[in-house]
Amino acid sequence: MRSQLTTGTRREARRGRPQGGGLAAGLMRGKTVIVTGANSGLGRATAAELLRRGARVILACRDRGRAEEAARAGRAPARGSSSGLDLASLRSVRAFCQEVLQEEPRLDVLINNAGVFQCPYTKTEDGFEMQFGVNHLGHFLLTNLLLDRLKDSAPSRIVVVSSKLYKYGEINFEDLNSEVKYNKSFCYSQSKLANILFARELARRLEGTNVTVNVLHPGIVRTNLGRHINIPLLAKPLFNLVSWAFFKTPVEGAQTSVYLASSAEVEGVSGKYFGDCKEEELLPKAMDDSVARKLWDISEVMVGLLK
């Protein structure tokens, strides 16, 4: 019998409070989960929460040393190429997936969590603008290469971490690599909008497979994701005070990812957008199916799935 969250517990989850460790353990026991960017912040908290629920968690991280450190701390097996999983390198993504497919007979949940936030203009190993390359294209290739294993393991789930800042983005098909003009805020928002469009299009393509795809925003969380933001020295004490008072902790921010990965309440639910463990409405631009299909087609070519 599937364990279900109580109404009171779901209410606590929506407020960003950690849920009890055993609540979804029945659903996650024996499940294999991959979490990208799991060596710190939101990803590490997500992995730890799923471990508490009985899952076997694979930490997919760029920094192999930090991944192994996090694995030892959380008793999770680290898996990947010799250099870990670097989403800024399609070669690394392919190597990681090859190892997973060789070593893992099943994959129950994939959580696309890793991200780059408003970094200076740089390019990935393959020449893509860093935020679009890591936040969207790296995860696009990763998910597609692991899709057959997810289908074979169905019922299975894909969870995509986006951001409320998608609202300020557009998909600039004329300059996806921002070579004409680079605005770090716009490019982050574009990549987070791409996450939502990708999740919705993937959910459409997976109808009838018993593989669900949902996307979420974690809220404002105290992590090192904002390390590229320059805060004036005199303003830092005030910013730190505000962040401690109003920002979520990583554990609180991870609750919606954990909910979508483990709760019986969303079994069979797909193509939806969540915040604080409840479904939320999207702006029309995030539900534009023609843009989603166009982005998918272009992404397939960019990552080499189609020549």
Tab-separated table of C-alpha atoms in Angstrom:
chain	number	residue	atom	x	y	z
A	1	MET	CA	0.000	0.000	0.000
A	2	ARG	CA	1.408	3.397	-1.006
A	3	SER	CA	2.140	5.767	1.833
A	4	GLN	CA	0.501	9.161	1.486
A	5	LEU	CA	1.208	12.557	2.989
A	6	THR	CA	-1.265	13.671	5.592
A	7	THR	CA	-3.119	16.920	5.030
A	8	GLY	CA	-1.254	18.521	7.912
A	9	THR	CA	2.092	17.414	6.560
A	10	ARG	CA	1.299	18.696	3.101
A	11	ARG	CA	0.376	22.032	4.613
A	12	GLU	CA	3.743	22.136	6.368
A	13	ALA	CA	5.511	21.278	3.126
A	14	ARG	CA	3.755	24.128	1.378
A	15	ARG	CA	5.083	26.455	4.039
A	16	GLY	CA	8.558	25.168	3.307
A	17	ARG	CA	8.941	23.085	6.458
A	18	PRO	CA	10.813	19.775	6.287
A	19	GLN	CA	8.549	16.759	6.224
A	20	GLY	CA	8.991	13.743	8.483
A	21	GLY	CA	11.589	11.251	7.264
A	22	GLY	CA	9.279	8.228	7.130
A	23	LEU	CA	6.288	9.764	5.412
A	24	ALA	CA	7.229	8.782	1.863
A	25	ALA	CA	9.738	6.073	2.732
A	26	GLY	CA	7.475	3.330	1.446
A	27	LEU	CA	7.325	4.953	-1.962
A	28	MET	CA	11.102	5.592	-2.183
A	29	ARG	CA	12.541	2.423	-0.661
A	30	GLY	CA	14.501	0.617	-3.366
A	31	LYS	CA	14.226	3.566	-5.774
A	32	THR	CA	17.272	4.914	-7.597
A	33	VAL	CA	17.414	8.708	-7.927
A	34	ILE	CA	19.861	10.982	-9.760
A	35	VAL	CA	20.196	14.564	-8.505
A	36	THR	CA	22.354	16.967	-10.510
A	37	GLY	CA	24.317	19.581	-8.605
A	38	ALA	CA	23.943	17.548	-5.421
A	39	ASN	CA	27.234	18.489	-3.770
A	40	SER	CA	25.944	21.758	-2.264
A	41	GLY	CA	22.932	23.965	-1.597
A	42	LEU	CA	19.535	22.934	-2.866
A	43	GLY	CA	20.778	19.774	-4.561
A	44	ARG	CA	22.580	18.500	-1.490
A	45	ALA	CA	19.518	19.157	0.669
A	46	THR	CA	17.317	17.375	-1.875
A	47	ALA	CA	19.593	14.341	-1.918
A	48	ALA	CA	19.725	14.202	1.884
A	49	GLU	CA	15.942	14.406	2.206
A	50	LEU	CA	15.466	11.585	-0.313
A	51	LEU	CA	18.036	9.453	1.499
A	52	ARG	CA	16.002	9.897	4.657
A	53	ARG	CA	13.028	8.515	2.768
A	54	GLY	CA	14.878	5.359	1.807
A	55	ALA	CA	15.984	6.209	-1.732
A	56	ARG	CA	19.341	5.309	-3.244
A	57	VAL	CA	20.700	8.639	-4.450
A	58	ILE	CA	23.347	9.147	-7.123
A	59	LEU	CA	25.108	12.508	-6.818
A	60	ALA	CA	25.769	13.943	-10.270
A	61	CYS	CA	28.243	16.786	-9.732
A	62	ARG	CA	30.884	18.704	-11.659
A	63	ASP	CA	33.360	18.532	-8.772
A	64	ARG	CA	33.997	14.818	-8.217
A	65	GLY	CA	35.866	15.454	-4.960
A	66	ARG	CA	32.992	17.436	-3.464
A	67	ALA	CA	30.545	14.837	-4.763
A	68	GLU	CA	32.418	12.088	-2.946
A	69	GLU	CA	32.576	14.227	0.192
A	70	ALA	CA	28.818	14.782	0.045
A	71	ALA	CA	28.295	11.084	-0.633
A	72	ARG	CA	30.269	10.119	2.456
A	73	ALA	CA	28.350	12.645	4.532
A	74	GLY	CA	24.999	11.374	3.266
A	75	ARG	CA	25.910	7.727	2.635
A	76	ALA	CA	24.980	8.124	-1.059
A	77	PRO	CA	26.908	6.422	-3.881
A	78	ALA	CA	28.551	8.934	-6.228
A	79	ARG	CA	28.388	7.997	-9.898
A	80	GLY	CA	29.802	9.656	-12.990
A	81	SER	CA	32.832	9.933	-15.204
A	82	SER	CA	36.276	10.427	-13.700
A	83	SER	CA	35.622	14.170	-13.652
A	84	GLY	CA	32.046	13.864	-12.424
A	85	LEU	CA	29.159	15.354	-14.382
A	86	ASP	CA	29.990	18.715	-15.957
A	87	LEU	CA	26.856	20.076	-17.607
A	88	ALA	CA	29.015	22.640	-19.420
A	89	SER	CA	30.533	19.771	-21.414
A	90	LEU	CA	28.436	17.563	-23.697
A	91	ARG	CA	31.332	15.097	-23.682
A	92	SER	CA	31.067	14.848	-19.889
A	93	VAL	CA	27.289	14.438	-20.053
A	94	ARG	CA	27.636	11.573	-22.521
A	95	ALA	CA	30.328	9.883	-20.432
A	96	PHE	CA	28.230	10.168	-17.281
A	97	CYS	CA	25.169	8.700	-18.992
A	98	GLN	CA	27.204	5.874	-20.485
A	99	GLU	CA	28.434	4.906	-17.021
A	100	VAL	CA	24.939	5.118	-15.518
A	101	LEU	CA	23.492	2.934	-18.276
A	102	GLN	CA	26.256	0.387	-17.796
A	103	GLU	CA	26.019	0.227	-14.016
A	104	GLU	CA	22.420	1.012	-13.114
A	105	PRO	CA	19.730	-1.522	-14.073
A	106	ARG	CA	16.981	0.966	-13.223
A	107	LEU	CA	16.407	4.694	-12.773
A	108	ASP	CA	13.259	5.788	-10.980
A	109	VAL	CA	13.711	9.546	-10.602
A	110	LEU	CA	15.849	12.131	-12.384
A	111	ILE	CA	16.044	15.563	-10.730
A	112	ASN	CA	17.513	18.274	-12.967
A	113	ASN	CA	18.617	20.623	-10.216
A	114	ALA	CA	22.039	22.062	-11.104
A	115	GLY	CA	22.254	25.591	-12.400
A	116	VAL	CA	24.349	28.679	-13.077
A	117	PHE	CA	23.008	32.067	-11.981
A	118	GLN	CA	23.817	35.401	-13.628
A	119	CYS	CA	27.470	34.655	-14.289
A	120	PRO	CA	29.762	36.888	-16.401
A	121	TYR	CA	29.719	36.081	-20.110
A	122	THR	CA	31.481	32.790	-20.656
A	123	LYS	CA	31.000	29.837	-22.975
A	124	THR	CA	30.714	26.127	-22.357
A	125	GLU	CA	33.210	23.644	-23.743
A	126	ASP	CA	30.973	23.345	-26.810
A	127	GLY	CA	30.677	27.099	-27.398
A	128	PHE	CA	27.255	27.772	-25.844
A	129	GLU	CA	26.484	30.733	-23.591
A	130	MET	CA	27.088	29.319	-20.108
A	131	GLN	CA	23.649	29.809	-18.523
A	132	PHE	CA	21.729	28.486	-21.524
A	133	GLY	CA	24.280	25.709	-21.994
A	134	VAL	CA	24.270	24.441	-18.408
A	135	ASN	CA	20.738	25.202	-17.260
A	136	HIS	CA	19.000	24.012	-20.418
A	137	LEU	CA	21.161	22.220	-22.988
A	138	GLY	CA	23.187	20.088	-20.572
A	139	HIS	CA	20.044	18.850	-18.848
A	140	PHE	CA	18.277	18.429	-22.207
A	141	LEU	CA	20.971	16.002	-23.378
A	142	LEU	CA	21.220	14.277	-19.992
A	143	THR	CA	17.485	13.618	-19.865
A	144	ASN	CA	17.263	12.351	-23.421
A	145	LEU	CA	20.191	9.964	-22.997
A	146	LEU	CA	18.638	8.488	-19.831
A	147	LEU	CA	15.081	8.417	-21.151
A	148	ASP	CA	15.004	4.769	-22.203
A	149	ARG	CA	16.184	3.663	-18.755
A	150	LEU	CA	13.477	5.814	-17.156
A	151	LYS	CA	10.874	4.245	-19.455
A	152	ASP	CA	12.115	0.750	-18.633
A	153	SER	CA	11.807	1.594	-14.923
A	154	ALA	CA	8.312	3.083	-15.142
A	155	PRO	CA	6.461	4.325	-13.247
A	156	SER	CA	9.241	6.903	-13.025
A	157	ARG	CA	9.555	10.639	-12.648
A	158	ILE	CA	11.521	13.578	-14.014
A	159	VAL	CA	11.691	16.722	-11.886
A	160	VAL	CA	12.977	19.984	-13.369
A	161	VAL	CA	14.034	22.889	-11.156
A	162	SER	CA	13.233	26.261	-12.731
A	163	SER	CA	12.708	29.703	-11.162
A	164	LYS	CA	10.065	32.373	-10.828
A	165	LEU	CA	12.458	34.582	-12.770
A	166	TYR	CA	11.339	32.807	-15.945
A	167	LYS	CA	8.747	35.587	-16.079
A	168	TYR	CA	11.396	38.064	-17.228
A	169	GLY	CA	12.756	35.891	-20.037
A	170	GLU	CA	12.012	35.223	-23.677
A	171	ILE	CA	13.484	32.613	-25.987
A	172	ASN	CA	15.648	34.693	-28.306
A	173	PHE	CA	15.956	32.283	-31.216
A	174	GLU	CA	17.950	34.859	-33.179
A	175	ASP	CA	20.732	34.924	-30.578
A	176	LEU	CA	20.511	31.910	-28.257
A	177	ASN	CA	24.221	32.159	-27.479
A	178	SER	CA	23.962	35.886	-26.696
A	179	GLU	CA	26.799	36.704	-29.075
A	180	VAL	CA	25.155	39.931	-30.246
A	181	LYS	CA	24.208	41.146	-26.770
A	182	TYR	CA	24.667	39.681	-23.308
A	183	ASN	CA	22.550	40.553	-20.304
A	184	LYS	CA	23.211	38.116	-17.471
A	185	SER	CA	19.787	38.623	-15.863
A	186	PHE	CA	17.907	38.106	-19.129
A	187	CYS	CA	19.986	35.048	-20.015
A	188	TYR	CA	19.246	33.411	-16.674
A	189	SER	CA	15.530	34.082	-17.099
A	190	GLN	CA	15.683	32.756	-20.669
A	191	SER	CA	17.279	29.529	-19.440
A	192	LYS	CA	14.639	29.098	-16.734
A	193	LEU	CA	11.851	29.685	-19.254
A	194	ALA	CA	13.546	27.066	-21.432
A	195	ASN	CA	13.392	24.638	-18.475
A	196	ILE	CA	9.613	25.032	-18.295
A	197	LEU	CA	9.063	24.764	-22.047
A	198	PHE	CA	11.287	21.666	-22.137
A	199	ALA	CA	9.424	20.017	-19.251
A	200	ARG	CA	6.026	20.641	-20.805
A	201	GLU	CA	7.077	19.421	-24.243
A	202	LEU	CA	8.737	16.346	-22.754
A	203	ALA	CA	5.591	15.591	-20.745
A	204	ARG	CA	3.574	15.769	-23.971
A	205	ARG	CA	5.962	13.391	-25.743
A	206	LEU	CA	5.880	10.938	-22.822
A	207	GLU	CA	2.106	10.646	-22.594
A	208	GLY	CA	1.137	7.001	-22.114
A	209	THR	CA	4.633	5.872	-21.036
A	210	ASN	CA	4.031	6.128	-17.264
A	211	VAL	CA	6.989	8.538	-17.038
A	212	THR	CA	5.889	11.879	-15.594
A	213	VAL	CA	7.607	15.250	-15.898
A	214	ASN	CA	6.970	18.229	-13.656
A	215	VAL	CA	8.733	21.546	-13.138
A	216	LEU	CA	9.023	23.729	-10.045
A	217	HIS	CA	10.394	26.901	-8.558
A	218	PRO	CA	12.017	26.530	-5.112
A	219	GLY	CA	11.479	30.123	-3.990
A	220	ILE	CA	14.327	32.344	-2.788
A	221	VAL	CA	16.862	30.093	-1.098
A	222	ARG	CA	20.081	30.859	0.785
A	223	THR	CA	22.675	29.080	-1.365
A	224	ASN	CA	25.899	29.984	-3.174
A	225	LEU	CA	24.019	30.234	-6.472
A	226	GLY	CA	24.167	34.035	-6.264
A	227	ARG	CA	27.945	34.169	-5.912
A	228	HIS	CA	28.269	36.190	-9.130
A	229	ILE	CA	26.053	39.006	-7.855
A	230	ASN	CA	28.077	42.019	-6.754
A	231	ILE	CA	26.723	43.535	-3.547
A	232	PRO	CA	28.316	46.790	-2.328
A	233	LEU	CA	30.455	46.243	0.747
A	234	LEU	CA	28.389	48.599	2.899
A	235	ALA	CA	25.164	46.853	1.867
A	236	LYS	CA	26.338	43.316	2.651
A	237	PRO	CA	25.377	43.349	6.365
A	238	LEU	CA	21.845	44.432	5.475
A	239	PHE	CA	21.621	41.853	2.674
A	240	ASN	CA	22.810	39.105	5.015
A	241	LEU	CA	20.245	40.127	7.610
A	242	VAL	CA	17.439	40.133	5.032
A	243	SER	CA	18.492	36.775	3.609
A	244	TRP	CA	18.553	35.126	7.025
A	245	ALA	CA	15.194	36.629	7.894
A	246	PHE	CA	13.273	35.995	4.674
A	247	PHE	CA	15.084	33.502	2.428
A	248	LYS	CA	14.430	29.782	2.702
A	249	THR	CA	17.063	27.411	3.984
A	250	PRO	CA	18.253	24.797	1.470
A	251	VAL	CA	16.216	22.140	3.297
A	252	GLU	CA	13.077	24.293	3.060
A	253	GLY	CA	13.775	25.087	-0.591
A	254	ALA	CA	14.220	21.413	-1.401
A	255	GLN	CA	10.758	20.389	-0.216
A	256	THR	CA	8.969	20.812	-3.559
A	257	SER	CA	11.640	18.793	-5.382
A	258	VAL	CA	11.308	16.055	-2.764
A	259	TYR	CA	7.516	16.221	-2.965
A	260	LEU	CA	7.475	15.812	-6.749
A	261	ALA	CA	10.031	13.009	-6.565
A	262	SER	CA	8.383	10.983	-3.826
A	263	SER	CA	4.779	11.867	-2.995
A	264	ALA	CA	1.900	9.595	-3.930
A	265	GLU	CA	-0.234	12.730	-4.265
A	266	VAL	CA	1.391	13.548	-7.623
A	267	GLU	CA	1.523	10.016	-8.983
A	268	GLY	CA	0.438	10.223	-12.627
A	269	VAL	CA	0.519	14.046	-12.621
A	270	SER	CA	2.604	15.415	-15.504
A	271	GLY	CA	3.358	18.646	-17.327
A	272	LYS	CA	2.558	20.857	-14.334
A	273	TYR	CA	4.349	23.724	-12.561
A	274	PHE	CA	4.698	23.686	-8.775
A	275	GLY	CA	5.771	25.950	-5.932
A	276	ASP	CA	5.615	25.181	-2.205
A	277	CYS	CA	4.291	21.694	-3.005
A	278	LYS	CA	1.214	22.904	-4.857
A	279	GLU	CA	0.406	23.518	-8.501
A	280	GLU	CA	0.725	27.107	-9.728
A	281	GLU	CA	-0.341	28.896	-12.886
A	282	LEU	CA	2.103	29.785	-15.632
A	283	LEU	CA	2.265	32.867	-17.811
A	284	PRO	CA	1.057	32.271	-21.395
A	285	LYS	CA	4.607	32.453	-22.795
A	286	ALA	CA	5.549	29.417	-20.709
A	287	MET	CA	2.632	27.458	-22.194
A	288	ASP	CA	3.319	28.269	-25.856
A	289	ASP	CA	3.467	24.823	-27.438
A	290	SER	CA	4.807	26.096	-30.765
A	291	VAL	CA	7.754	27.796	-29.026
A	292	ALA	CA	8.335	24.644	-26.957
A	293	ARG	CA	8.449	22.469	-30.082
A	294	LYS	CA	10.780	24.895	-31.862
A	295	LEU	CA	13.095	25.021	-28.849
A	296	TRP	CA	13.112	21.214	-28.692
A	297	ASP	CA	14.008	20.886	-32.369
A	298	ILE	CA	16.828	23.423	-32.134
A	299	SER	CA	18.134	21.902	-28.902
A	300	GLU	CA	18.319	18.454	-30.510
A	301	VAL	CA	20.623	19.870	-33.184
A	302	MET	CA	22.704	21.928	-30.735
A	303	VAL	CA	23.502	18.928	-28.495
A	304	GLY	CA	24.057	16.556	-31.420
A	305	LEU	CA	21.041	14.306	-31.050
A	306	LEU	CA	20.151	15.250	-34.622
A	307	LYS	CA	22.690	16.066	-37.289
